[in-house]
């Protein structure tokens, strides 16, 4: 079942919002006021949006170092995200976390962390707690989603968590964003020549793969996976193929470094998730150039206002440093 016309337009709008927000972050990063490392997800927006379209506020998301898109798609607050990047107390993590540590419990976005694989067992623990609580609340089943990259699949904790999730039949979705690279090392130099999802299937999960640059395809795969997890059919695994456009860490492109094959990035740009969805909307006459231009104007105003709000923030005070510590 493909998304309905209104849904496809909404999905496009959400992807465009993430793209334009990150482009604005990239432009302003050179002003040297954001002092935290940033990992942009430009080129990968369809996965965050297509999966989150099926989640409620009660469902929970865990992310990684490249988490802006996951945060916004789950309903995170854009001004508070920007304030966090500037290190202001008004940020979603009180200015303590920066780009790689995002939290917004009101939106159901539990945590992102920079340690590769660090949030994977945390997501399983949260899903286990949800399952235990759901025994006491008949008919109410929340799901938990963990986003991670292909590099994370090489971590031992990944496989320990897959095993545990199947053992406990957790309402947990593993979303592997296979963007082909771990920093600057290609997948073919790190893993044998095979797909990732059959390994998850060997652990006992329901596992499929798909085109992570087609938001309609991601939407449909996620619809089935979320429904399965919500209906008690255990953990689900999606391997979604995509590509990161900017450098691993930072606001720039780095194709000049030569770690990608000649023309590889250009080829992936032709498969841009926004471009493909825009062409779909126009071809099916679900939208028109005027409406799409209005989206751009609306988003430009929202993002500008968000930056204006964020830049009026205040620094965390020294006497607040002991707050929110649980260890």
CSV table of C-alpha atoms in Angstrom, one decimal:
chain,number,residue,atom,x,y,z
A,1,UNK,CA,0.0,0.0,0.0
A,2,UNK,CA,1.7,3.2,-1.1
A,3,UNK,CA,1.1,6.4,0.8
A,4,UNK,CA,-2.1,8.3,-0.2
A,5,UNK,CA,-1.6,11.6,-2.1
A,6,UNK,CA,-2.0,13.7,1.1
A,7,UNK,CA,0.5,11.4,2.9
A,8,UNK,CA,3.0,11.6,0.0
A,9,UNK,CA,2.8,15.4,0.1
A,10,UNK,CA,3.3,15.4,3.8
A,11,UNK,CA,6.3,13.0,3.5
A,12,UNK,CA,7.9,15.3,0.9
A,13,UNK,CA,7.3,18.3,3.2
A,14,UNK,CA,8.9,16.6,6.2
A,15,UNK,CA,12.0,15.6,4.1
A,16,UNK,CA,12.3,19.1,2.7
A,17,UNK,CA,12.1,20.5,6.2
A,18,UNK,CA,15.0,18.4,7.3
A,19,UNK,CA,17.0,19.2,4.2
A,20,UNK,CA,16.6,22.9,4.4
A,21,UNK,CA,17.2,23.0,8.2
A,22,UNK,CA,20.5,21.1,7.7
A,23,UNK,CA,21.5,23.2,4.8
A,24,UNK,CA,21.0,26.3,7.0
A,25,UNK,CA,23.1,24.6,9.8
A,26,UNK,CA,25.8,24.0,7.2
A,27,UNK,CA,25.8,27.6,6.0
A,28,UNK,CA,26.0,29.0,9.6
A,29,UNK,CA,28.5,26.5,10.9
A,30,UNK,CA,31.3,28.6,9.5
A,31,UNK,CA,30.3,31.5,11.7
A,32,UNK,CA,32.1,29.5,14.5
A,33,UNK,CA,29.2,30.0,17.0
A,34,UNK,CA,28.3,26.3,16.9
A,35,UNK,CA,31.2,24.6,18.7
A,36,UNK,CA,30.1,21.0,18.6
A,37,UNK,CA,30.8,18.5,15.8
A,38,UNK,CA,27.9,18.0,13.5
A,39,UNK,CA,27.1,14.9,11.3
A,40,UNK,CA,24.5,15.9,8.7
A,41,UNK,CA,22.1,13.5,7.1
A,42,UNK,CA,21.6,15.3,3.8
A,43,UNK,CA,20.7,12.6,1.2
A,44,UNK,CA,19.2,10.2,3.8
A,45,UNK,CA,16.0,12.0,4.8
A,46,UNK,CA,13.6,9.4,3.4
A,47,UNK,CA,14.4,6.8,6.0
A,48,UNK,CA,13.7,9.0,9.1
A,49,UNK,CA,10.5,10.4,7.6
A,50,UNK,CA,9.2,7.1,6.1
A,51,UNK,CA,9.6,5.2,9.4
A,52,UNK,CA,8.5,8.0,11.7
A,53,UNK,CA,5.2,8.5,9.7
A,54,UNK,CA,3.9,5.3,11.5
A,55,UNK,CA,4.9,6.3,15.0
A,56,UNK,CA,2.9,7.9,17.8
A,57,UNK,CA,4.2,10.2,20.5
A,58,UNK,CA,4.1,7.2,22.8
A,59,UNK,CA,6.4,5.2,20.6
A,60,UNK,CA,10.1,5.8,21.3
A,61,UNK,CA,13.1,6.5,19.1
A,62,UNK,CA,16.8,6.0,19.8
A,63,UNK,CA,19.3,7.5,17.4
A,64,UNK,CA,23.0,7.9,16.8
A,65,UNK,CA,25.6,10.6,16.0
A,66,UNK,CA,23.7,11.5,12.8
A,67,UNK,CA,20.4,12.2,14.5
A,68,UNK,CA,19.0,15.6,13.3
A,69,UNK,CA,16.7,14.0,10.8
A,70,UNK,CA,15.5,11.3,13.2
A,71,UNK,CA,14.8,14.0,15.9
A,72,UNK,CA,12.8,16.3,13.6
A,73,UNK,CA,10.9,13.5,11.9
A,74,UNK,CA,9.8,12.2,15.3
A,75,UNK,CA,8.4,15.6,16.2
A,76,UNK,CA,11.4,17.2,17.9
A,77,UNK,CA,11.4,21.0,18.3
A,78,UNK,CA,13.5,22.8,15.7
A,79,UNK,CA,14.3,25.9,17.7
A,80,UNK,CA,15.4,23.8,20.6
A,81,UNK,CA,17.6,21.7,18.3
A,82,UNK,CA,19.3,24.8,17.0
A,83,UNK,CA,19.8,26.2,20.6
A,84,UNK,CA,21.4,22.9,21.5
A,85,UNK,CA,23.9,23.2,18.6
A,86,UNK,CA,24.8,26.7,20.0
A,87,UNK,CA,25.2,25.3,23.5
A,88,UNK,CA,22.4,27.3,25.0
A,89,UNK,CA,20.4,26.3,28.1
A,90,UNK,CA,17.2,26.5,26.0
A,91,UNK,CA,18.5,23.6,23.9
A,92,UNK,CA,16.7,20.2,24.0
A,93,UNK,CA,19.5,18.9,26.2
A,94,UNK,CA,20.0,22.1,28.1
A,95,UNK,CA,23.1,23.0,26.0
A,96,UNK,CA,25.0,20.1,27.5
A,97,UNK,CA,24.9,17.7,24.6
A,98,UNK,CA,25.4,19.4,21.3
A,99,UNK,CA,24.6,17.8,18.0
A,100,UNK,CA,25.3,14.3,19.0
A,101,UNK,CA,23.4,14.1,22.3
A,102,UNK,CA,19.7,14.9,21.6
A,103,UNK,CA,16.8,14.2,23.9
A,104,UNK,CA,13.2,15.2,23.8
A,105,UNK,CA,10.9,13.0,25.9
A,106,UNK,CA,7.8,15.1,25.0
A,107,UNK,CA,8.3,14.0,21.4
A,108,UNK,CA,9.2,10.4,22.3
A,109,UNK,CA,12.8,10.9,21.2
A,110,UNK,CA,14.7,9.3,24.1
A,111,UNK,CA,18.4,9.7,23.2
A,112,UNK,CA,21.1,9.9,20.6
A,113,UNK,CA,24.8,9.3,21.4
A,114,UNK,CA,28.0,9.5,19.4
A,115,UNK,CA,29.3,6.0,20.5
A,116,UNK,CA,28.7,3.6,17.6
A,117,UNK,CA,26.3,1.0,18.9
A,118,UNK,CA,25.9,2.8,22.2
A,119,UNK,CA,22.1,3.3,22.0
A,120,UNK,CA,21.4,-0.2,20.5
A,121,UNK,CA,21.2,-2.1,23.9
A,122,UNK,CA,19.5,1.0,25.5
A,123,UNK,CA,16.7,0.7,22.9
A,124,UNK,CA,16.4,-3.0,23.7
A,125,UNK,CA,16.2,-2.3,27.4
A,126,UNK,CA,13.5,0.3,26.8
A,127,UNK,CA,11.5,-2.1,24.6
A,128,UNK,CA,11.8,-4.8,27.2
A,129,UNK,CA,10.4,-2.4,29.8
A,130,UNK,CA,7.6,-1.5,27.4
A,131,UNK,CA,6.7,-5.1,26.9
A,132,UNK,CA,6.6,-5.7,30.7
A,133,UNK,CA,4.4,-2.7,31.2
A,134,UNK,CA,2.1,-3.6,28.4
A,135,UNK,CA,1.2,-6.8,30.2
A,136,UNK,CA,-0.6,-4.6,32.7
A,137,UNK,CA,-2.2,-2.4,30.1
A,138,UNK,CA,-4.3,-4.6,27.9
A,139,UNK,CA,-4.5,-3.6,24.3
A,140,UNK,CA,-1.9,-0.9,24.5
A,141,UNK,CA,1.4,-1.7,22.7
A,142,UNK,CA,4.1,0.9,22.1
A,143,UNK,CA,7.0,0.2,19.8
A,144,UNK,CA,10.7,1.3,20.1
A,145,UNK,CA,12.8,2.2,17.1
A,146,UNK,CA,16.6,2.2,16.9
A,147,UNK,CA,18.3,3.9,13.9
A,148,UNK,CA,21.9,2.9,13.2
A,149,UNK,CA,24.4,2.7,10.3
A,150,UNK,CA,26.1,-0.2,8.4
A,151,UNK,CA,29.2,0.4,10.5
A,152,UNK,CA,27.3,-0.3,13.7
A,153,UNK,CA,26.5,-3.7,12.3
A,154,UNK,CA,30.2,-4.6,12.8
A,155,UNK,CA,29.9,-4.1,16.6
A,156,UNK,CA,29.5,-7.1,18.9
A,157,UNK,CA,26.8,-5.4,20.9
A,158,UNK,CA,24.6,-5.3,17.8
A,159,UNK,CA,24.5,-9.1,17.6
A,160,UNK,CA,24.1,-9.5,21.3
A,161,UNK,CA,21.1,-7.2,21.2
A,162,UNK,CA,19.6,-8.9,18.1
A,163,UNK,CA,19.8,-12.2,20.0
A,164,UNK,CA,18.2,-10.8,23.2
A,165,UNK,CA,15.5,-9.0,21.2
A,166,UNK,CA,14.4,-12.3,19.6
A,167,UNK,CA,14.7,-14.2,22.9
A,168,UNK,CA,12.3,-11.7,24.6
A,169,UNK,CA,10.2,-11.0,21.5
A,170,UNK,CA,10.6,-7.3,22.0
A,171,UNK,CA,8.4,-4.7,20.2
A,172,UNK,CA,11.6,-3.3,18.6
A,173,UNK,CA,12.4,-2.1,15.1
A,174,UNK,CA,16.1,-2.2,14.0
A,175,UNK,CA,16.5,0.4,11.2
A,176,UNK,CA,19.9,-0.1,9.4
A,177,UNK,CA,20.7,3.0,7.3
A,178,UNK,CA,23.2,1.4,4.9
A,179,UNK,CA,24.9,4.5,3.5
A,180,UNK,CA,27.9,2.5,2.2
A,181,UNK,CA,30.6,4.2,4.3
A,182,UNK,CA,32.0,4.2,7.8
A,183,UNK,CA,33.7,7.5,8.0
A,184,UNK,CA,35.8,7.2,4.8
A,185,UNK,CA,36.0,3.4,4.5
A,186,UNK,CA,33.7,1.7,2.0
A,187,UNK,CA,31.5,-1.2,3.0
A,188,UNK,CA,33.3,-3.5,0.6
A,189,UNK,CA,36.5,-2.9,2.6
A,190,UNK,CA,34.9,-3.8,5.9
A,191,UNK,CA,32.4,-6.5,5.4
A,192,UNK,CA,32.1,-9.6,3.1
A,193,UNK,CA,30.2,-9.2,-0.1
A,194,UNK,CA,26.6,-10.0,1.1
A,195,UNK,CA,23.5,-8.1,2.3
A,196,UNK,CA,23.2,-7.3,6.0
A,197,UNK,CA,19.5,-8.2,6.5
A,198,UNK,CA,19.9,-12.0,6.0
A,199,UNK,CA,22.2,-12.0,9.0
A,200,UNK,CA,19.5,-10.4,11.1
A,201,UNK,CA,17.1,-13.0,9.7
A,202,UNK,CA,19.5,-15.7,10.8
A,203,UNK,CA,19.2,-14.3,14.4
A,204,UNK,CA,15.5,-14.9,14.1
A,205,UNK,CA,14.1,-11.5,13.2
A,206,UNK,CA,11.7,-10.7,10.4
A,207,UNK,CA,14.1,-8.9,8.1
A,208,UNK,CA,13.8,-7.2,4.7
A,209,UNK,CA,15.7,-4.6,2.7
A,210,UNK,CA,14.7,-1.8,0.4
A,211,UNK,CA,15.6,1.5,-1.3
A,212,UNK,CA,16.2,4.0,1.4
A,213,UNK,CA,16.0,6.9,-1.1
A,214,UNK,CA,12.4,6.1,-2.0
A,215,UNK,CA,10.2,7.5,0.7
A,216,UNK,CA,7.2,5.6,-0.6
A,217,UNK,CA,9.1,2.3,-0.4
A,218,UNK,CA,10.4,3.1,3.1
A,219,UNK,CA,6.9,4.1,4.2
A,220,UNK,CA,5.4,0.7,3.1
A,221,UNK,CA,8.2,-1.4,4.6
A,222,UNK,CA,7.9,0.5,7.8
A,223,UNK,CA,4.1,0.2,7.9
A,224,UNK,CA,4.3,-3.6,7.9
A,225,UNK,CA,7.2,-3.7,10.3
A,226,UNK,CA,5.6,-1.3,12.8
A,227,UNK,CA,2.3,-3.2,12.6
A,228,UNK,CA,4.1,-6.5,13.2
A,229,UNK,CA,5.9,-5.2,16.3
A,230,UNK,CA,2.8,-3.5,17.6
A,231,UNK,CA,0.8,-6.8,17.2
A,232,UNK,CA,3.3,-8.9,19.2
A,233,UNK,CA,5.2,-10.5,16.3
A,234,UNK,CA,8.6,-9.7,17.8
A,235,UNK,CA,11.5,-7.6,16.6
A,236,UNK,CA,11.7,-6.4,13.0
A,237,UNK,CA,14.8,-5.4,10.9
A,238,UNK,CA,14.9,-3.1,7.9
A,239,UNK,CA,18.1,-2.6,5.8
A,240,UNK,CA,17.6,0.5,3.8
A,241,UNK,CA,20.2,1.5,1.2
A,242,UNK,CA,21.1,5.2,0.9
A,243,UNK,CA,24.1,7.5,0.7
A,244,UNK,CA,25.4,10.4,2.8
A,245,UNK,CA,26.3,13.5,0.7
A,246,UNK,CA,28.4,15.6,3.1
A,247,UNK,CA,31.6,14.7,4.8
A,248,UNK,CA,31.4,12.3,7.7
A,249,UNK,CA,31.6,15.1,10.2
A,250,UNK,CA,31.2,18.7,9.3
A,251,UNK,CA,29.2,21.0,6.9
A,252,UNK,CA,31.1,20.4,3.7
A,253,UNK,CA,31.2,17.9,0.9
A,254,UNK,CA,34.5,16.0,0.6
A,255,UNK,CA,34.3,14.2,-2.7
A,256,UNK,CA,37.7,15.7,-3.5
A,257,UNK,CA,39.3,13.4,-1.0
A,258,UNK,CA,38.9,10.5,-3.4
A,259,UNK,CA,37.6,7.8,-1.0
A,260,UNK,CA,34.5,7.4,-3.1
A,261,UNK,CA,34.6,6.0,-6.7
A,262,UNK,CA,34.6,8.7,-9.4
A,263,UNK,CA,31.1,9.7,-10.1
A,264,UNK,CA,29.6,7.7,-7.2
A,265,UNK,CA,28.3,10.7,-5.3
A,266,UNK,CA,27.0,12.3,-8.5
A,267,UNK,CA,25.1,9.1,-9.2
A,268,UNK,CA,23.5,9.0,-5.8
A,269,UNK,CA,22.5,12.7,-6.1
A,270,UNK,CA,20.5,11.7,-9.2
A,271,UNK,CA,18.6,9.3,-6.8
A,272,UNK,CA,18.0,12.2,-4.3
A,273,UNK,CA,14.9,11.3,-2.2
A,274,UNK,CA,13.5,14.7,-2.5
A,275,UNK,CA,14.0,14.9,-6.3
A,276,UNK,CA,12.3,11.5,-6.8
A,277,UNK,CA,9.4,12.4,-4.6
A,278,UNK,CA,8.9,15.8,-6.2
A,279,UNK,CA,8.9,14.1,-9.6
A,280,UNK,CA,6.3,11.6,-8.4
A,281,UNK,CA,4.1,14.4,-7.0
A,282,UNK,CA,4.2,16.3,-10.3
A,283,UNK,CA,3.8,13.2,-12.5
A,284,UNK,CA,0.7,12.0,-10.6
A,285,UNK,CA,-0.6,15.6,-10.4
A,286,UNK,CA,-0.7,15.4,-6.6
A,287,UNK,CA,0.9,18.9,-6.4
A,288,UNK,CA,2.2,21.6,-8.7
A,289,UNK,CA,5.1,24.0,-8.9
A,290,UNK,CA,3.2,26.8,-7.2
A,291,UNK,CA,2.3,24.7,-4.1
A,292,UNK,CA,5.9,23.3,-3.9
A,293,UNK,CA,7.3,26.8,-4.1
A,294,UNK,CA,5.0,27.8,-1.2
A,295,UNK,CA,6.4,25.0,0.8
A,296,UNK,CA,9.9,26.4,0.3
A,297,UNK,CA,8.8,29.9,1.4
A,298,UNK,CA,7.0,28.6,4.5
A,299,UNK,CA,10.0,26.5,5.5
A,300,UNK,CA,12.5,29.3,4.9
A,301,UNK,CA,10.4,31.5,7.3
A,302,UNK,CA,10.2,28.8,9.9
A,303,UNK,CA,13.9,28.1,9.8
A,304,UNK,CA,14.9,31.8,10.0
A,305,UNK,CA,12.6,32.3,12.9
A,306,UNK,CA,14.0,29.2,14.6
A,307,UNK,CA,17.5,30.6,14.3
A,308,UNK,CA,16.4,34.0,15.6
A,309,UNK,CA,14.9,32.3,18.7
A,310,UNK,CA,17.9,30.0,19.2
A,311,UNK,CA,20.4,32.8,19.0
A,312,UNK,CA,18.7,34.6,21.9
A,313,UNK,CA,19.5,31.7,24.2
A,314,UNK,CA,21.6,31.9,27.4
A,315,UNK,CA,24.5,29.8,28.5
A,316,UNK,CA,24.0,27.1,31.2
A,317,UNK,CA,25.0,28.3,34.6
A,318,UNK,CA,27.8,26.7,36.6
A,319,UNK,CA,25.4,25.9,39.5
A,320,UNK,CA,23.3,23.8,37.1
A,321,UNK,CA,26.1,21.4,36.2
A,322,UNK,CA,25.0,18.9,38.8
A,323,UNK,CA,21.5,18.6,37.4
A,324,UNK,CA,20.4,15.7,35.3
A,325,UNK,CA,23.2,13.4,36.5
A,326,UNK,CA,22.1,9.9,37.4
A,327,UNK,CA,25.4,8.0,37.7
